[in-house]
Short mmCIF file of C-alpha atoms in Angstrom, two decimals:
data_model
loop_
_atom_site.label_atom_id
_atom_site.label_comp_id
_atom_site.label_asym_id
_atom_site.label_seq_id
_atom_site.Cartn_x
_atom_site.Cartn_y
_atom_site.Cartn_z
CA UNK A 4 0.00 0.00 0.00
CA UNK A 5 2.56 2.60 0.51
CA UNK A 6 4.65 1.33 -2.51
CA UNK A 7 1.54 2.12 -4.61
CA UNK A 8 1.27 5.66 -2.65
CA UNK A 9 4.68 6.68 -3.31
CA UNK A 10 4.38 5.36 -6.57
CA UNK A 11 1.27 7.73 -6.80
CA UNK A 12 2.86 10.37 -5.96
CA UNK A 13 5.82 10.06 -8.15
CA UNK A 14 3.63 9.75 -11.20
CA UNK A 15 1.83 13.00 -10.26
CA UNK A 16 4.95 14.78 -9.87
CA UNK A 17 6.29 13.49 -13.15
CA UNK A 18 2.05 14.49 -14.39
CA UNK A 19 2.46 17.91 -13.39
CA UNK A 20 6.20 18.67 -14.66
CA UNK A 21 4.63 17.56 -18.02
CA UNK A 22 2.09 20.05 -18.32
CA UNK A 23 3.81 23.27 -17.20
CA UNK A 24 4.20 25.24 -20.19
CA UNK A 25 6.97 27.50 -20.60
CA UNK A 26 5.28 31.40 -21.15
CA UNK A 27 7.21 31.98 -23.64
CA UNK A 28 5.33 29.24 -26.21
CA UNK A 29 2.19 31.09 -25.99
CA UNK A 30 3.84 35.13 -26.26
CA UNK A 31 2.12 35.38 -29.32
CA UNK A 32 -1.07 34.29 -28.49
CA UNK A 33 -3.88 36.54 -29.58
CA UNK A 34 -7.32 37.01 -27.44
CA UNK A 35 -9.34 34.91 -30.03
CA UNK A 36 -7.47 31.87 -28.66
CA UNK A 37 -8.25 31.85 -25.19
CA UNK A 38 -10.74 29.97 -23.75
CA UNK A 39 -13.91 32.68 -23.14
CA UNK A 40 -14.11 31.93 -19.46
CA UNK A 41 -10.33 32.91 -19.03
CA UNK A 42 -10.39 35.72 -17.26
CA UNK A 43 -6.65 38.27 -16.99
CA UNK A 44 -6.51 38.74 -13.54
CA UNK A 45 -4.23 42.23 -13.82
CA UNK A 46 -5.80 43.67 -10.40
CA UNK A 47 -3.83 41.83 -7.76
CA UNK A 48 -0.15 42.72 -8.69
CA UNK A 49 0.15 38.44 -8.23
CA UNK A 50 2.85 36.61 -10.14
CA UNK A 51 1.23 35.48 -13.12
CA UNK A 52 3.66 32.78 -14.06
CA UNK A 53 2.93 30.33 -10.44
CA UNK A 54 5.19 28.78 -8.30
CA UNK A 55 8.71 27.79 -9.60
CA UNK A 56 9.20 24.27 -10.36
CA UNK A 57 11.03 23.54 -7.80
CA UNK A 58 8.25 24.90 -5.34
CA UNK A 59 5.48 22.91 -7.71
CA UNK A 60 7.56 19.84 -6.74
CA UNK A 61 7.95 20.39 -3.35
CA UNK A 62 3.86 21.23 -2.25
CA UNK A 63 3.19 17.69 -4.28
CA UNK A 64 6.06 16.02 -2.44
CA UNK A 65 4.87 17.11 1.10
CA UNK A 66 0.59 17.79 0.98
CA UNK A 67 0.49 13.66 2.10
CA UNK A 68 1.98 15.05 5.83
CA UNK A 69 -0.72 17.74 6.21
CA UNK A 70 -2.20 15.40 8.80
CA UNK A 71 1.09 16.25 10.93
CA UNK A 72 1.48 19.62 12.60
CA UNK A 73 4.48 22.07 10.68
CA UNK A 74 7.01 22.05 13.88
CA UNK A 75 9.50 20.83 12.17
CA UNK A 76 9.26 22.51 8.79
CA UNK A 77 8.39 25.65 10.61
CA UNK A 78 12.17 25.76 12.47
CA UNK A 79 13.22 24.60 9.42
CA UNK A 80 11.52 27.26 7.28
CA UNK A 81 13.08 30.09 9.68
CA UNK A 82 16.56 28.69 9.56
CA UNK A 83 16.42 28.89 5.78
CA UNK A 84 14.73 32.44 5.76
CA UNK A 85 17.93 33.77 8.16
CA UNK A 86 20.50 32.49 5.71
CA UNK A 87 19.18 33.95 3.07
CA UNK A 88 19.26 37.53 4.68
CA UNK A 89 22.51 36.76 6.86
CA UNK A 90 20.31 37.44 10.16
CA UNK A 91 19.59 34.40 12.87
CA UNK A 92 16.36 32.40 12.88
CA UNK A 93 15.69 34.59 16.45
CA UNK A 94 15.29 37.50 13.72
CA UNK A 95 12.40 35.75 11.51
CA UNK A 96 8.83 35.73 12.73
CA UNK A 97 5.87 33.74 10.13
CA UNK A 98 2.69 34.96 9.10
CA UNK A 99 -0.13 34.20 7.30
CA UNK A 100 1.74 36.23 4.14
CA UNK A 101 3.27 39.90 5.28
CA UNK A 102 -0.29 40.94 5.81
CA UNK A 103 -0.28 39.51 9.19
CA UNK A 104 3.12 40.55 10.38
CA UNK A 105 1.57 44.35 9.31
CA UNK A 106 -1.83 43.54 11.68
CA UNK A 107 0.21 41.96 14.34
CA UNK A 108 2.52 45.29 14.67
CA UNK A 109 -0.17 47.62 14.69
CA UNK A 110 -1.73 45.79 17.50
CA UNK A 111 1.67 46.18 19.20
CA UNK A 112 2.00 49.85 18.39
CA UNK A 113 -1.53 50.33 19.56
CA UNK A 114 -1.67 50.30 22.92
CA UNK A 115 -0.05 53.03 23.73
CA UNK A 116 -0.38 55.65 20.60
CA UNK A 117 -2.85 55.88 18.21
CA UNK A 118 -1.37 57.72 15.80
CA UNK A 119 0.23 56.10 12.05
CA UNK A 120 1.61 58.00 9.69
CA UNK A 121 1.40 56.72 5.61
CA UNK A 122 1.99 58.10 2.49
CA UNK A 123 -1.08 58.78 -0.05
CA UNK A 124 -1.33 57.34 -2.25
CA UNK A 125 -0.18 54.41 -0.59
CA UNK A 126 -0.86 50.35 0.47
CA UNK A 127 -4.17 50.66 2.10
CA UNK A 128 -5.43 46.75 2.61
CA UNK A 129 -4.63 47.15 6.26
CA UNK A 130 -6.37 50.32 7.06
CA UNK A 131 -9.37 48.72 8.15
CA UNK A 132 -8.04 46.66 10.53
CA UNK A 133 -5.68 49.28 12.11
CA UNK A 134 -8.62 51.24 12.76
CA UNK A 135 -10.56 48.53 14.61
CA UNK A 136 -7.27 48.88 16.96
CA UNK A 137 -8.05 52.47 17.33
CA UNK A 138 -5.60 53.49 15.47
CA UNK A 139 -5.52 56.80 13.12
CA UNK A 140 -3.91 57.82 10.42
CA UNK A 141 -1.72 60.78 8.99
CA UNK A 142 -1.32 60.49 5.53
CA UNK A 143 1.41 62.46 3.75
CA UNK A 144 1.42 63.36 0.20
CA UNK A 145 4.20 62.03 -2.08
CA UNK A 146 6.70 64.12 -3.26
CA UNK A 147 6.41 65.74 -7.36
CA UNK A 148 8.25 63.12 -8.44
CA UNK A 149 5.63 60.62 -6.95
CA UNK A 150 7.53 59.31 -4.24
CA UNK A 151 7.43 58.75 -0.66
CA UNK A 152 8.26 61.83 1.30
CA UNK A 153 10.72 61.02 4.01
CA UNK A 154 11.73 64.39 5.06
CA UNK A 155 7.88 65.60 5.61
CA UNK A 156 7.13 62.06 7.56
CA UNK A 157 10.09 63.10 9.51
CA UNK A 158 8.88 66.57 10.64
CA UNK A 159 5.07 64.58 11.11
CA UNK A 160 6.25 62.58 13.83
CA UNK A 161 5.05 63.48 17.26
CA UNK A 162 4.35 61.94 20.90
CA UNK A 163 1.23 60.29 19.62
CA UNK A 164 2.97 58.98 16.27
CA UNK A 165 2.42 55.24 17.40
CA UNK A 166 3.87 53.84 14.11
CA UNK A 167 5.65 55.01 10.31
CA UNK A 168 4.60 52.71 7.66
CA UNK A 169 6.54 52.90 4.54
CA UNK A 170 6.01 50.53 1.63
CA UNK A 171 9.44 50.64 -0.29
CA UNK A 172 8.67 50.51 -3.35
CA UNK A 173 5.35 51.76 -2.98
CA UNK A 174 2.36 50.15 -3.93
CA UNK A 175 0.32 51.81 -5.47
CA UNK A 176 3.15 54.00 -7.67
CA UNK A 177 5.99 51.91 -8.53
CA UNK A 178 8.43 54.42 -7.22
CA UNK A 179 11.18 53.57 -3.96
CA UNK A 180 13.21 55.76 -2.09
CA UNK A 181 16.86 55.55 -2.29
CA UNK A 182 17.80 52.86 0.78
CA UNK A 183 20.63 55.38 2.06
CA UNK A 184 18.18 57.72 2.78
CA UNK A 185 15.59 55.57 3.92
CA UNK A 186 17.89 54.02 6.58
CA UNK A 187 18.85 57.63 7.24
CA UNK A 188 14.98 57.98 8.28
CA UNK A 189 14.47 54.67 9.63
CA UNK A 190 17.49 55.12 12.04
CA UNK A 191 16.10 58.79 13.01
CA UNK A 192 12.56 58.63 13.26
CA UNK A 193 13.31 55.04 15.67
CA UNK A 194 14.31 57.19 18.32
CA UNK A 195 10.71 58.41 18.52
CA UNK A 196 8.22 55.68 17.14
CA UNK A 197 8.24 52.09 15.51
CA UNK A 198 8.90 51.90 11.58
CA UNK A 199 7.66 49.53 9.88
CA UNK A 200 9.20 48.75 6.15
CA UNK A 201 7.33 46.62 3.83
CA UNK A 202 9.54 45.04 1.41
CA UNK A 203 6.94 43.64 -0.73
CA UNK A 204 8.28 44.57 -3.91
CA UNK A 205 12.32 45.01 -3.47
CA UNK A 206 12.93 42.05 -5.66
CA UNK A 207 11.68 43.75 -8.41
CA UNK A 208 13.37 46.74 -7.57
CA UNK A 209 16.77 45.14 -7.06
CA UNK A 210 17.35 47.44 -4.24
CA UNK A 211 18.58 46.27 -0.65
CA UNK A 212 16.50 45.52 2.48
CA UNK A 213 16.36 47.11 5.16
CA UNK A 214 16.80 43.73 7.35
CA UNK A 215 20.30 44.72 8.26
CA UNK A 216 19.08 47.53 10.54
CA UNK A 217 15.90 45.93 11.87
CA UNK A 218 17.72 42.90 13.55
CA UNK A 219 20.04 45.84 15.12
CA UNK A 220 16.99 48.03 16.15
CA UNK A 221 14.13 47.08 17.95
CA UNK A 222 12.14 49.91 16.56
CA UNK A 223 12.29 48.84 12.95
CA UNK A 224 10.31 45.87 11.54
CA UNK A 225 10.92 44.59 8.03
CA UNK A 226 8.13 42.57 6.52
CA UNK A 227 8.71 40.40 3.29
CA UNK A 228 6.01 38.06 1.86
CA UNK A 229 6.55 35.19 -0.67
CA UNK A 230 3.37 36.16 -2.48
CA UNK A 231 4.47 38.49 -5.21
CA UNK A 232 8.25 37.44 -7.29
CA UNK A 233 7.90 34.01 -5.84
CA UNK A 234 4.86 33.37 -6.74
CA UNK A 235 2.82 31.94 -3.89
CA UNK A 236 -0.10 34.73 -2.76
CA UNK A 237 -2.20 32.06 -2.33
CA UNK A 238 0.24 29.84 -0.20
CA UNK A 239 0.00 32.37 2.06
CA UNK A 240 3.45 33.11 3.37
CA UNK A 241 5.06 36.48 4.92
CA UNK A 242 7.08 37.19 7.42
CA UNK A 243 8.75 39.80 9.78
CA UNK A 244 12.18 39.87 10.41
CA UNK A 245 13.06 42.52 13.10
CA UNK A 246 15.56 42.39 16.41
CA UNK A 247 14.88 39.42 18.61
CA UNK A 248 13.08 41.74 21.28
CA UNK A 249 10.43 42.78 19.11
CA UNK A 250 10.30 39.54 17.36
CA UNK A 251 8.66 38.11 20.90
CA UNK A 252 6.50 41.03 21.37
CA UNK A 253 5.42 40.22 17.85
CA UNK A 254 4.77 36.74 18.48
CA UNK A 255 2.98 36.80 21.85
CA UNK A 256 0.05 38.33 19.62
CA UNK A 257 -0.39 35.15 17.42
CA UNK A 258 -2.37 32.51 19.47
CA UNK A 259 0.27 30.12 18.05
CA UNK A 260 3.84 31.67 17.53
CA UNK A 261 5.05 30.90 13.58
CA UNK A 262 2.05 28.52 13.33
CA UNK A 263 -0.26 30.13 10.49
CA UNK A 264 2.17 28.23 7.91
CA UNK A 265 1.45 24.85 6.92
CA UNK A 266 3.94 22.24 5.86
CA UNK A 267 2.90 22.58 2.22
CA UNK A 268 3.45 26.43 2.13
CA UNK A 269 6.77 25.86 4.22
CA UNK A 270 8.09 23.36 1.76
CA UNK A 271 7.36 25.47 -1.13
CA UNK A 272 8.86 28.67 0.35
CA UNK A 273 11.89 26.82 1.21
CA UNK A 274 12.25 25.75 -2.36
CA UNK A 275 11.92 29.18 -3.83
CA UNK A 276 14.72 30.29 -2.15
CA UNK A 277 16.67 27.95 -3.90
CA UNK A 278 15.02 28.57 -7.37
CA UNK A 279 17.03 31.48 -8.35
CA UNK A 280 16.80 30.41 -11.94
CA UNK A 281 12.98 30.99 -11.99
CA UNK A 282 13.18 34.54 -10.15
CA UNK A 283 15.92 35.60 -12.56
CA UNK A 284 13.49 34.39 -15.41
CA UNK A 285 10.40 36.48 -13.69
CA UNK A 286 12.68 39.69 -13.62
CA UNK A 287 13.06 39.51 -17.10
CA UNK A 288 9.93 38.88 -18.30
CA UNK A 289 8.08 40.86 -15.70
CA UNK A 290 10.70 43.93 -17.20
CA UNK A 291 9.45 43.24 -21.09
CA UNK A 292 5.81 43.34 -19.94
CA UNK A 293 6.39 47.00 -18.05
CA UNK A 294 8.67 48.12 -21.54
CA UNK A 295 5.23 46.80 -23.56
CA UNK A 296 3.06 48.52 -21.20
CA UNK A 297 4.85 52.00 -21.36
CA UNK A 298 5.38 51.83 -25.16
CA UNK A 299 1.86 51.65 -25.58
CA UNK A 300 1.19 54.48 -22.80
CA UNK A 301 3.46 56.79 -25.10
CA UNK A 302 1.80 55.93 -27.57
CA UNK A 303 -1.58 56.72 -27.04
CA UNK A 304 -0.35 60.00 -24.74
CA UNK A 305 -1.29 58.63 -21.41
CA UNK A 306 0.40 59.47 -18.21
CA UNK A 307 2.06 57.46 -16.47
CA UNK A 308 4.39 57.16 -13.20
CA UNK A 309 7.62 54.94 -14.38
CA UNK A 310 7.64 51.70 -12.26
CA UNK A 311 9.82 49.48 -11.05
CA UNK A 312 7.81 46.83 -9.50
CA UNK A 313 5.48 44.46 -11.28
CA UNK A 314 2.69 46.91 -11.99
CA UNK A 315 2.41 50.26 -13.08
CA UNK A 316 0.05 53.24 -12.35
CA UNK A 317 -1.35 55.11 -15.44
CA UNK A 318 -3.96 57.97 -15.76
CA UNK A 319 -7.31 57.37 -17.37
CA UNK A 320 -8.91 60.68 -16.92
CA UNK A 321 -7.85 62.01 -20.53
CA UNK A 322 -10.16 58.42 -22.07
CA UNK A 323 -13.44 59.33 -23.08
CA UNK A 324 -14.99 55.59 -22.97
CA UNK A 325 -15.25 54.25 -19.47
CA UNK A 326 -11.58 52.11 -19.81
CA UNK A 327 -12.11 49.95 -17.03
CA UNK A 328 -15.71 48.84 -18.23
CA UNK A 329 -14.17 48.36 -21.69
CA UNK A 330 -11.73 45.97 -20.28
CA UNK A 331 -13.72 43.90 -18.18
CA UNK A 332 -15.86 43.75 -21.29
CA UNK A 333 -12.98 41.73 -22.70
CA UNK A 334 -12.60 40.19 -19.56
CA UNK A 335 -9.36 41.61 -18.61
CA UNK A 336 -9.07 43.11 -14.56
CA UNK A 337 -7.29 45.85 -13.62
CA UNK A 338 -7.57 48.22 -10.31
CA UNK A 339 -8.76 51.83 -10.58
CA UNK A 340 -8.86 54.74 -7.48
CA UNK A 341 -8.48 58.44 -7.52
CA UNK A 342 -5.62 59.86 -7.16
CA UNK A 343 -3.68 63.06 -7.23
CA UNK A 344 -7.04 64.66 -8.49
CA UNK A 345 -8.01 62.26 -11.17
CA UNK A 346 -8.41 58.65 -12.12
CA UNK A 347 -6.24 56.58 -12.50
CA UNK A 348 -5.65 52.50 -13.07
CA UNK A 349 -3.18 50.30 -11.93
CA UNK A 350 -1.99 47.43 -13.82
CA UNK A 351 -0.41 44.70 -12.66
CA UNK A 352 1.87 42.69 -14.86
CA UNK A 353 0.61 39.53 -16.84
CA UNK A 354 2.19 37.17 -18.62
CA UNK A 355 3.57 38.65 -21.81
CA UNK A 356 0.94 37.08 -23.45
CA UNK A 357 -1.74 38.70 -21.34
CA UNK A 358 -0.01 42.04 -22.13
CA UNK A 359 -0.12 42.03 -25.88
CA UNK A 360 -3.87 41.40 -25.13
CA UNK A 361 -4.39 44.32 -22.29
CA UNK A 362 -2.61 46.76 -24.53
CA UNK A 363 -4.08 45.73 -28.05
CA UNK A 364 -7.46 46.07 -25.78
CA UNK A 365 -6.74 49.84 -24.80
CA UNK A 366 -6.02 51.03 -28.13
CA UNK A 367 -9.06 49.87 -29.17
CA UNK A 368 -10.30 52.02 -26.54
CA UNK A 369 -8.73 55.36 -26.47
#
């Protein structure tokens, strides 16, 4: 019986490894040969291409122990997490993707201040919750060149400021900070108040993190997810990493330290890291998408704010059709809000496939 199991299994593995497609086999696809239900999910900034292979492997190889608690992978998880930033496993707290480590600080932070100071436009998906803490919020405006405005947060800061939240690069512009000056900030403004840096999108960026300082600091939380370059928003896996102190302040807030990852989403993290092949691949192609995408912007004589993430923020104001009703018409999803006095849509990045169809679509609609 657990011949044939393993033997199972092996043939699945071997099943799936068949039918994964390279991307590149379908770039010239047109929207005629897609399936009609198939939907391009552009709204969620998600990695369109899935987990790596090696990650694919790994979730198969491992979802037959999800009737066993994650200790072990959990440690094991952490241990692999430090390397990779050069920090200790002491430094590395899991959550339930970087979502969680974000909640779990504001409840921290919350009760003694109430005060949290964000840019606008800027990641808002937590609000809600930080509210429900009692917690309120001081939005700054970006800077002209749309980008987060350190020196003004600086000045902002008060005895009520409970927490700084910066999102470096920020979601929903694109644009980051240089890191000098943003540990210039960081190590300033955590005399005063917690900062909390969310790394979300650094990969993309090639710029460095911040985790250097925050093991040093135990004012400065660092949050990275494996939901965006790595491909696994729907695994569910973020985490903080932060100095040791805070980590168990952190922790003592979960009603199970670590415990909101399961083995499968442990294995698979673990063998992203070690997939660099397929997040060198996703840099590339996630960089010809944005290039198609701002080609066609210039094009057509839409503004845009340059990116360097896997989405980009464009203005719709100057299109006299209603663009995002046009799109879901050709069943293509995309996120719009108002911002700096207009509308405006951001796009995340398909497959490059999905992006000769999204920008085909909006010529045909301005």
């Amino acid at each position: 019986m657990l011949y044939n199991r393993r033997l199972w299994l092996q043939q699945a593995v071997t099943a799936l490894a068949a039918t994964v497609i390279s991307t590149d086999t379908i770039a010239g696809v047109n929207s005629s040969l897609l399936p009609a239900a198939h939907a391009i999910l552009l709204n969620s900034n998600e990695n369109p291409y899935g987990p790596s292979p090696l990650a694919q492997k790994a979730m198969l190889q491992h979802y037959l122990s999800s009737n066993r608690y994650p200790d072990d992978y959990i440690l094991s998880l952490k241990k692999k997490i430090a390397t990779h930033w050069h920090v200790n496993a002491e430094n590395i707290l899991l959550g339930a993707g970087s979502s969680e480590i974000i909640g779990l600080t504001c409840l921290l932070v919350s009760q003694k201040k109430k005060q949290v100071i964000t840019a606008e436009p800027g990641y808002k998906v937590w609000n809600g919750q930080a509210a429900s803490f009692g917690l309120e919020f001081n939005k700054i405006a970006l800077t002209n060149d749309k980008k987060t405005d350190l020196e003004t947060m600086q000045a902002k800061i008060n005895n009520e400021t409970a927490m700084v939240y910066i999102c470096n690069p920020n979601n929903p512009t694109g644009t980051f900070v240089a890191v000098n000056s943003l540990k210039d900030f960081a190590g300033e403004a955590a005399k005063k108040t917690m900062v909390f840096v969310d790394e979300a999108y650094t990969e993309y960026a090639d710029i460095e993190s911040l985790s250097g300082l925050a093991v040093t600091n135990p004012n400065i939380v660092v949050a990275k997810t494996f939901s965006k370059v790595y491909g696994l928003a729907g695994a569910r896996i973020g985490y903080a990493i932060a100095h040791p102190d805070t980590i168990a302040k952190l922790a003592a807030r979960q009603p199970w330290a670590d415990g909101a990852i399961s083995i499968v989403s442990a294995a698979a993290a673990m063998a992203s890291l070690d997939d660099k092949a397929y997040v060198k691949d996703i840099l590339l192609k996630t960089a010809r998408a944005r290039t198609m995408c701002t080609e066609t912007f210039q094009q057509l004589s839409l503004e845009y704010i340059p990116s360097s993430t896997n989405f980009i923020l464009f203005n719709i104001d100057t299109i006299k059709k209603d663009c995002i009703k046009e799109l879901e018409a050709k069943n293509i999803q995309v996120q719009s809000r108002n911002h700096f006095n207009g509308r405006w849509c951001r796009v995340s990045m398909g497959t490059i496939a999905e992006m000769k169809i999204f920008c085909e679509a909006l010529k045909g609609i301005v």
